[in-house]
Amino acid sequence: MSSKTTQARTALAEMAKDGAFARVDSVHRSTTVEPVAGRYHLYVSVACPWACGALQAISIKGLNDVISHSITHPTWQRTRPDNPDDSHCGWVFRKASDEPLSNSNSHGSFSGDELYGSGDQIEGCSSIRDLYELSEDTGGKYTTPVLWDKKLKKIVNNESTEILRIINKDFNELANNKSLGLVDLYPEELGEEGNRLNDIIYPNINNGVYRCGFASSQAAYELAFKDLFDALDQMEELLSKQRYLCGSKFTWIDLRLFNTLIRFDEVYAVYFKCNKKLIREYPNLFNYTKDCYQVKGMSGAISMYHIKTHYYTSHVGLNQHSVVPLGNKIDYCSAHDRARFE
């Protein structure tokens, strides 16, 4: 494994001089794969919205038997607990039968569940950091999703949108149902519109909630807050006219927006101080969230236990004692009004 432990960091360290959160791009960016069943493995946290989307794409495309996956424990842990000079905390693997984990300050007790019951059965790693170092990473930020090549024992890609494109186009012939293989999350005729919307949604909503939550100055927070709710108002208006973001067809940009919206009321409104309005106060966005949740392949990757446990227990600088708010139990399987656009 690499010895470059001094580079280990998390997104919380990515700050501009003005106190704004400035996410650094992923570094593993190969998009070349050999479409062979069983060669690739996806490592994810289902608390992470970016990773969740990749796992959902596998289900939507009928590739669960083609690309296997492992799920981490939701609570970050010290990744080098025996090294007092290395304080990095990140995603770790545990089995459902293991003892509950506390946060890195030894507060709380957070038990396992069936989602991550097998640990890492591919490489036997104890953390996502171990995988990166096995792949001779030099970036030092150990994120999910990770598309892993089991044959070469290395990371193919850790940029979520690029992994989505790989899953969408390269394994269609291997889908367990040919009709699912034909599902296209990136339809060519909607490519320009999807990219235009992503230029609004990614910086202001997907990343916008993090810009609010991780801001270390009032000015940076207020700018992010305004950008976030201006963009949400834009999406509310757009979705008053059509079922999905690009029209009548569910696409990758819906998947991306959904994974922020589903976390918003329970986490971002509270934890990241995004408290102007809840998603359930936006009639179109709320019904749209339920509609997307009910798309086949979407709900299996959503665990509110993982989502809330991760956010409220992993960033000890934001929530030292890891007290998890109870919140509301929203039934996303309940009726929605989006079929009115059919």
Short mmCIF file of C-alpha atoms in Angstrom, two decimals:
data_model
loop_
_atom_site.label_atom_id
_atom_site.label_comp_id
_atom_site.label_asym_id
_atom_site.label_seq_id
_atom_site.Cartn_x
_atom_site.Cartn_y
_atom_site.Cartn_z
CA MET A 1 0.00 0.00 0.00
CA SER A 2 1.01 3.60 -0.49
CA SER A 3 2.77 5.28 2.40
CA LYS A 4 1.48 8.74 1.51
CA THR A 5 -0.81 9.00 4.50
CA THR A 6 -0.02 12.69 5.07
CA GLN A 7 -2.20 13.54 2.07
CA ALA A 8 -5.30 11.95 3.52
CA ARG A 9 -8.16 14.44 3.71
CA THR A 10 -11.92 14.80 3.40
CA ALA A 11 -14.16 17.26 1.59
CA LEU A 12 -14.43 19.34 4.78
CA ALA A 13 -10.85 20.51 4.14
CA GLU A 14 -11.70 21.93 0.72
CA MET A 15 -12.14 25.58 1.63
CA ALA A 16 -11.43 28.75 -0.31
CA LYS A 17 -9.87 31.76 1.43
CA ASP A 18 -13.26 33.48 1.68
CA GLY A 19 -14.72 30.56 3.65
CA ALA A 20 -16.58 29.05 0.69
CA PHE A 21 -16.66 25.29 0.21
CA ALA A 22 -14.69 24.51 -2.97
CA ARG A 23 -15.05 20.86 -3.95
CA VAL A 24 -11.98 19.41 -5.68
CA ASP A 25 -12.51 17.27 -8.79
CA SER A 26 -12.11 13.49 -8.71
CA VAL A 27 -8.80 12.16 -10.02
CA HIS A 28 -9.57 8.64 -11.31
CA ARG A 29 -11.21 9.35 -14.64
CA SER A 30 -10.80 6.41 -17.02
CA THR A 31 -13.95 5.69 -19.05
CA THR A 32 -12.57 2.58 -20.78
CA VAL A 33 -14.07 -0.69 -19.64
CA GLU A 34 -14.36 -4.20 -21.06
CA PRO A 35 -18.05 -5.18 -20.96
CA VAL A 36 -17.62 -8.51 -19.18
CA ALA A 37 -19.98 -9.77 -16.49
CA GLY A 38 -18.31 -10.06 -13.11
CA ARG A 39 -15.18 -8.05 -13.86
CA TYR A 40 -16.25 -4.80 -12.19
CA HIS A 41 -17.38 -3.99 -8.68
CA LEU A 42 -18.99 -0.81 -7.36
CA TYR A 43 -18.07 0.40 -3.89
CA VAL A 44 -20.63 2.81 -2.43
CA SER A 45 -22.04 4.45 0.60
CA VAL A 46 -25.81 4.63 0.24
CA ALA A 47 -25.69 7.73 2.43
CA CYS A 48 -23.77 9.50 -0.35
CA PRO A 49 -26.04 11.02 -3.03
CA TRP A 50 -23.40 10.65 -5.77
CA ALA A 51 -22.82 6.96 -4.99
CA CYS A 52 -26.54 6.25 -4.60
CA GLY A 53 -27.13 7.39 -8.17
CA ALA A 54 -24.56 4.93 -9.54
CA LEU A 55 -26.14 2.05 -7.63
CA GLN A 56 -29.60 3.06 -8.82
CA ALA A 57 -28.39 3.12 -12.42
CA ILE A 58 -27.21 -0.48 -12.09
CA SER A 59 -30.69 -1.51 -10.94
CA ILE A 60 -32.51 0.58 -13.55
CA LYS A 61 -30.39 -0.99 -16.30
CA GLY A 62 -30.85 -4.56 -15.02
CA LEU A 63 -27.14 -5.05 -14.29
CA ASN A 64 -27.24 -6.32 -10.72
CA ASP A 65 -25.81 -9.68 -11.82
CA VAL A 66 -23.17 -8.01 -14.01
CA ILE A 67 -21.64 -5.38 -11.70
CA SER A 68 -21.50 -6.42 -8.05
CA HIS A 69 -21.34 -3.95 -5.20
CA SER A 70 -20.31 -3.41 -1.58
CA ILE A 71 -21.79 -0.89 0.86
CA THR A 72 -19.90 0.86 3.65
CA HIS A 73 -20.95 1.55 7.22
CA PRO A 74 -22.59 5.00 7.42
CA THR A 75 -20.47 6.35 10.30
CA TRP A 76 -16.98 7.54 9.40
CA GLN A 77 -14.17 6.03 11.42
CA ARG A 78 -10.46 6.63 11.89
CA THR A 79 -8.90 4.84 8.91
CA ARG A 80 -5.51 4.51 10.61
CA PRO A 81 -6.53 4.09 14.26
CA ASP A 82 -3.10 2.76 15.27
CA ASN A 83 -1.32 5.87 13.99
CA PRO A 84 -1.76 8.81 16.40
CA ASP A 85 -0.40 11.20 13.76
CA ASP A 86 -3.02 10.25 11.17
CA SER A 87 -6.45 11.59 12.13
CA HIS A 88 -8.18 10.90 8.80
CA CYS A 89 -11.78 9.67 9.12
CA GLY A 90 -13.68 8.04 6.29
CA TRP A 91 -15.78 5.17 4.97
CA VAL A 92 -15.15 1.74 6.50
CA PHE A 93 -16.46 -1.76 5.89
CA ARG A 94 -18.27 -3.72 8.55
CA LYS A 95 -20.46 -6.80 8.69
CA ALA A 96 -23.98 -6.72 10.06
CA SER A 97 -22.92 -9.01 12.91
CA ASP A 98 -20.11 -6.67 14.06
CA GLU A 99 -20.35 -4.58 17.19
CA PRO A 100 -21.94 -1.11 16.80
CA LEU A 101 -19.63 1.80 16.02
CA SER A 102 -19.29 5.13 17.81
CA ASN A 103 -18.23 8.35 16.14
CA SER A 104 -14.56 9.31 16.08
CA ASN A 105 -15.01 11.08 19.43
CA SER A 106 -16.40 7.85 20.95
CA HIS A 107 -19.95 9.20 21.18
CA GLY A 108 -23.05 7.22 20.20
CA SER A 109 -23.63 3.62 19.17
CA PHE A 110 -24.59 2.92 15.57
CA SER A 111 -25.41 -0.64 14.67
CA GLY A 112 -25.23 -2.50 11.40
CA ASP A 113 -27.98 -3.57 9.06
CA GLU A 114 -28.51 -5.96 6.17
CA LEU A 115 -27.39 -3.48 3.51
CA TYR A 116 -23.69 -3.76 4.33
CA GLY A 117 -23.77 -7.19 5.90
CA SER A 118 -20.90 -8.69 3.91
CA GLY A 119 -18.12 -6.10 4.30
CA ASP A 120 -15.61 -6.05 1.43
CA GLN A 121 -15.64 -9.54 -0.05
CA ILE A 122 -13.60 -8.55 -3.11
CA GLU A 123 -10.30 -7.24 -1.75
CA GLY A 124 -10.83 -7.76 1.97
CA CYS A 125 -10.18 -4.09 2.71
CA SER A 126 -11.21 -2.48 5.98
CA SER A 127 -11.84 0.96 4.47
CA ILE A 128 -12.33 2.80 1.20
CA ARG A 129 -8.94 4.38 1.88
CA ASP A 130 -7.36 0.94 1.67
CA LEU A 131 -8.80 0.52 -1.83
CA TYR A 132 -7.40 3.84 -2.98
CA GLU A 133 -3.98 3.04 -1.63
CA LEU A 134 -4.12 -0.44 -3.19
CA SER A 135 -4.71 1.40 -6.46
CA GLU A 136 -1.68 3.65 -5.77
CA ASP A 137 -3.80 6.77 -5.39
CA THR A 138 -2.00 10.09 -4.97
CA GLY A 139 -5.04 12.35 -4.54
CA GLY A 140 -5.67 11.65 -0.88
CA LYS A 141 -9.47 12.05 -0.84
CA TYR A 142 -11.16 8.67 -0.47
CA THR A 143 -14.68 9.06 -1.82
CA THR A 144 -17.47 6.87 -3.14
CA PRO A 145 -18.60 5.74 -5.65
CA VAL A 146 -15.62 3.71 -6.79
CA LEU A 147 -15.83 1.58 -9.93
CA TRP A 148 -13.24 -1.14 -9.33
CA ASP A 149 -11.57 -3.47 -11.83
CA LYS A 150 -11.29 -6.84 -10.10
CA LYS A 151 -8.94 -8.20 -12.76
CA LEU A 152 -6.40 -5.36 -12.58
CA LYS A 153 -7.08 -4.58 -8.90
CA LYS A 154 -7.34 -0.85 -9.50
CA ILE A 155 -9.81 2.01 -9.58
CA VAL A 156 -11.34 2.63 -13.01
CA ASN A 157 -13.26 5.76 -12.09
CA ASN A 158 -14.45 7.66 -9.03
CA GLU A 159 -16.37 10.46 -10.74
CA SER A 160 -20.07 9.74 -10.33
CA THR A 161 -21.36 11.27 -13.57
CA GLU A 162 -18.78 9.38 -15.60
CA ILE A 163 -19.65 6.13 -13.82
CA LEU A 164 -23.30 6.80 -14.70
CA ARG A 165 -22.38 7.12 -18.37
CA ILE A 166 -20.32 3.91 -18.27
CA ILE A 167 -23.20 1.99 -16.69
CA ASN A 168 -25.67 3.50 -19.14
CA LYS A 169 -23.90 2.63 -22.39
CA ASP A 170 -21.27 -0.11 -22.01
CA PHE A 171 -23.11 -3.11 -20.55
CA ASN A 172 -26.46 -3.06 -22.36
CA GLU A 173 -25.99 -6.47 -23.97
CA LEU A 174 -25.48 -8.05 -20.55
CA ALA A 175 -28.67 -6.75 -18.90
CA ASN A 176 -30.76 -9.46 -17.25
CA ASN A 177 -33.73 -8.15 -19.20
CA LYS A 178 -33.11 -6.88 -22.73
CA SER A 179 -35.80 -4.25 -22.35
CA LEU A 180 -33.92 -2.83 -19.36
CA GLY A 181 -30.72 -2.80 -21.39
CA LEU A 182 -32.50 -0.49 -23.81
CA VAL A 183 -33.35 2.02 -21.08
CA ASP A 184 -31.32 5.12 -21.93
CA LEU A 185 -30.60 7.59 -19.14
CA TYR A 186 -28.70 9.81 -21.58
CA PRO A 187 -30.96 10.05 -24.66
CA GLU A 188 -29.09 11.85 -27.40
CA GLU A 189 -31.97 14.14 -28.29
CA LEU A 190 -32.06 15.47 -24.71
CA GLY A 191 -28.30 15.77 -24.23
CA GLU A 192 -28.06 19.54 -24.62
CA GLU A 193 -31.03 20.19 -22.32
CA GLY A 194 -29.72 17.80 -19.67
CA ASN A 195 -26.34 19.53 -19.67
CA ARG A 196 -28.00 22.96 -19.47
CA LEU A 197 -30.01 21.88 -16.46
CA ASN A 198 -26.97 20.28 -14.84
CA ASP A 199 -25.21 23.66 -15.06
CA ILE A 200 -27.94 24.95 -12.74
CA ILE A 201 -28.60 21.90 -10.57
CA TYR A 202 -25.08 20.71 -9.79
CA PRO A 203 -23.45 23.93 -8.49
CA ASN A 204 -26.55 25.37 -6.84
CA ILE A 205 -28.52 22.34 -5.55
CA ASN A 206 -26.46 19.11 -5.56
CA ASN A 207 -23.32 20.88 -4.42
CA GLY A 208 -25.24 23.89 -3.17
CA VAL A 209 -26.38 22.15 0.01
CA TYR A 210 -22.74 21.35 0.78
CA ARG A 211 -21.76 24.95 0.04
CA CYS A 212 -24.26 25.95 2.73
CA GLY A 213 -23.33 23.25 5.23
CA PHE A 214 -19.56 23.48 4.97
CA ALA A 215 -19.25 27.26 4.59
CA SER A 216 -16.94 28.77 7.18
CA SER A 217 -17.97 32.41 6.72
CA GLN A 218 -21.36 34.11 6.89
CA ALA A 219 -20.92 35.70 3.46
CA ALA A 220 -20.13 32.38 1.78
CA TYR A 221 -23.10 30.74 3.48
CA GLU A 222 -25.55 33.47 2.49
CA LEU A 223 -24.43 33.37 -1.15
CA ALA A 224 -24.81 29.60 -1.28
CA PHE A 225 -28.19 29.82 0.47
CA LYS A 226 -29.50 32.30 -2.10
CA ASP A 227 -28.16 30.25 -5.02
CA LEU A 228 -29.76 27.09 -3.61
CA PHE A 229 -33.27 28.45 -3.13
CA ASP A 230 -33.23 30.43 -6.36
CA ALA A 231 -32.43 27.18 -8.18
CA LEU A 232 -35.09 25.24 -6.28
CA ASP A 233 -37.64 27.88 -7.28
CA GLN A 234 -36.55 27.44 -10.91
CA MET A 235 -37.04 23.67 -10.71
CA GLU A 236 -40.42 24.09 -9.00
CA GLU A 237 -41.55 26.30 -11.86
CA LEU A 238 -40.20 23.93 -14.52
CA LEU A 239 -41.90 20.93 -12.93
CA SER A 240 -45.23 22.74 -12.92
CA LYS A 241 -45.21 22.28 -16.71
CA GLN A 242 -43.83 18.76 -17.29
CA ARG A 243 -43.37 15.46 -15.51
CA TYR A 244 -39.56 15.28 -15.54
CA LEU A 245 -36.78 17.78 -15.95
CA CYS A 246 -36.28 17.17 -19.66
CA GLY A 247 -39.93 16.52 -20.47
CA SER A 248 -41.81 13.21 -20.40
CA LYS A 249 -38.78 10.92 -19.97
CA PHE A 250 -36.90 10.08 -16.75
CA THR A 251 -33.17 10.73 -17.36
CA TRP A 252 -29.85 11.00 -15.54
CA ILE A 253 -30.51 14.59 -14.51
CA ASP A 254 -33.69 13.49 -12.68
CA LEU A 255 -31.66 10.83 -10.89
CA ARG A 256 -29.15 13.47 -9.81
CA LEU A 257 -31.71 15.99 -8.56
CA PHE A 258 -33.75 13.30 -6.80
CA ASN A 259 -30.85 12.17 -4.63
CA THR A 260 -30.50 15.66 -3.20
CA LEU A 261 -34.25 16.18 -2.75
CA ILE A 262 -34.76 12.88 -0.89
CA ARG A 263 -32.16 13.96 1.69
CA PHE A 264 -33.23 17.56 1.97
CA ASP A 265 -35.92 17.67 4.67
CA GLU A 266 -34.30 15.09 6.95
CA VAL A 267 -30.70 16.31 6.67
CA TYR A 268 -29.89 19.40 4.65
CA ALA A 269 -32.63 21.67 6.02
CA VAL A 270 -31.44 20.94 9.56
CA TYR A 271 -27.79 19.97 9.45
CA PHE A 272 -26.64 22.18 6.58
CA LYS A 273 -28.82 25.17 7.60
CA CYS A 274 -30.86 25.06 4.35
CA ASN A 275 -33.94 26.14 6.25
CA LYS A 276 -35.86 28.61 4.10
CA LYS A 277 -38.34 25.96 2.90
CA LEU A 278 -38.72 22.21 3.06
CA ILE A 279 -39.14 20.17 -0.10
CA ARG A 280 -42.58 19.09 1.08
CA GLU A 281 -43.57 22.78 0.95
CA TYR A 282 -42.96 22.80 -2.82
CA PRO A 283 -45.97 21.01 -4.37
CA ASN A 284 -44.27 20.10 -7.64
CA LEU A 285 -40.87 19.18 -6.23
CA PHE A 286 -42.43 17.05 -3.48
CA ASN A 287 -44.68 15.10 -5.83
CA TYR A 288 -41.79 14.79 -8.29
CA THR A 289 -39.62 13.30 -5.52
CA LYS A 290 -42.27 10.66 -4.83
CA ASP A 291 -42.60 9.97 -8.56
CA CYS A 292 -38.84 9.45 -8.97
CA TYR A 293 -38.71 7.24 -5.87
CA GLN A 294 -41.30 4.99 -7.47
CA VAL A 295 -39.33 4.55 -10.72
CA LYS A 296 -38.28 0.89 -10.86
CA GLY A 297 -34.76 0.51 -9.49
CA MET A 298 -34.66 3.74 -7.50
CA SER A 299 -35.96 2.97 -4.01
CA GLY A 300 -33.69 -0.01 -3.25
CA ALA A 301 -30.67 2.27 -2.80
CA ILE A 302 -32.47 4.63 -0.41
CA SER A 303 -31.97 4.00 3.30
CA MET A 304 -32.94 6.90 5.52
CA TYR A 305 -31.13 5.10 8.35
CA HIS A 306 -27.85 5.23 6.44
CA ILE A 307 -28.47 8.78 5.25
CA LYS A 308 -29.24 10.27 8.65
CA THR A 309 -26.71 8.17 10.53
CA HIS A 310 -23.89 9.19 8.22
CA TYR A 311 -24.46 12.92 8.17
CA TYR A 312 -25.26 13.34 11.84
CA THR A 313 -22.49 11.05 13.15
CA SER A 314 -19.51 11.50 10.83
CA HIS A 315 -18.61 15.20 10.98
CA VAL A 316 -17.73 15.65 14.62
CA GLY A 317 -16.89 19.31 14.08
CA LEU A 318 -20.51 19.92 13.16
CA ASN A 319 -22.22 17.53 15.60
CA GLN A 320 -19.81 16.49 18.33
CA HIS A 321 -22.12 14.14 20.20
CA SER A 322 -23.74 12.59 17.11
CA VAL A 323 -27.31 13.11 18.27
CA VAL A 324 -29.55 12.11 15.35
CA PRO A 325 -32.83 14.09 14.98
CA LEU A 326 -35.96 11.96 14.79
CA GLY A 327 -37.58 13.93 11.97
CA ASN A 328 -40.62 12.87 9.97
CA LYS A 329 -41.29 9.55 8.29
CA ILE A 330 -42.45 10.52 4.83
CA ASP A 331 -44.17 7.86 2.76
CA TYR A 332 -42.55 8.21 -0.65
CA CYS A 333 -44.64 5.31 -1.91
CA SER A 334 -47.82 7.32 -1.47
CA ALA A 335 -49.80 8.71 -4.40
CA HIS A 336 -48.42 11.61 -6.40
CA ASP A 337 -49.94 13.85 -9.06
CA ARG A 338 -47.27 13.65 -11.77
CA ALA A 339 -49.26 11.38 -14.09
CA ARG A 340 -51.36 14.42 -14.94
CA PHE A 341 -48.73 15.25 -17.56
CA GLU A 342 -49.21 11.98 -19.47
#
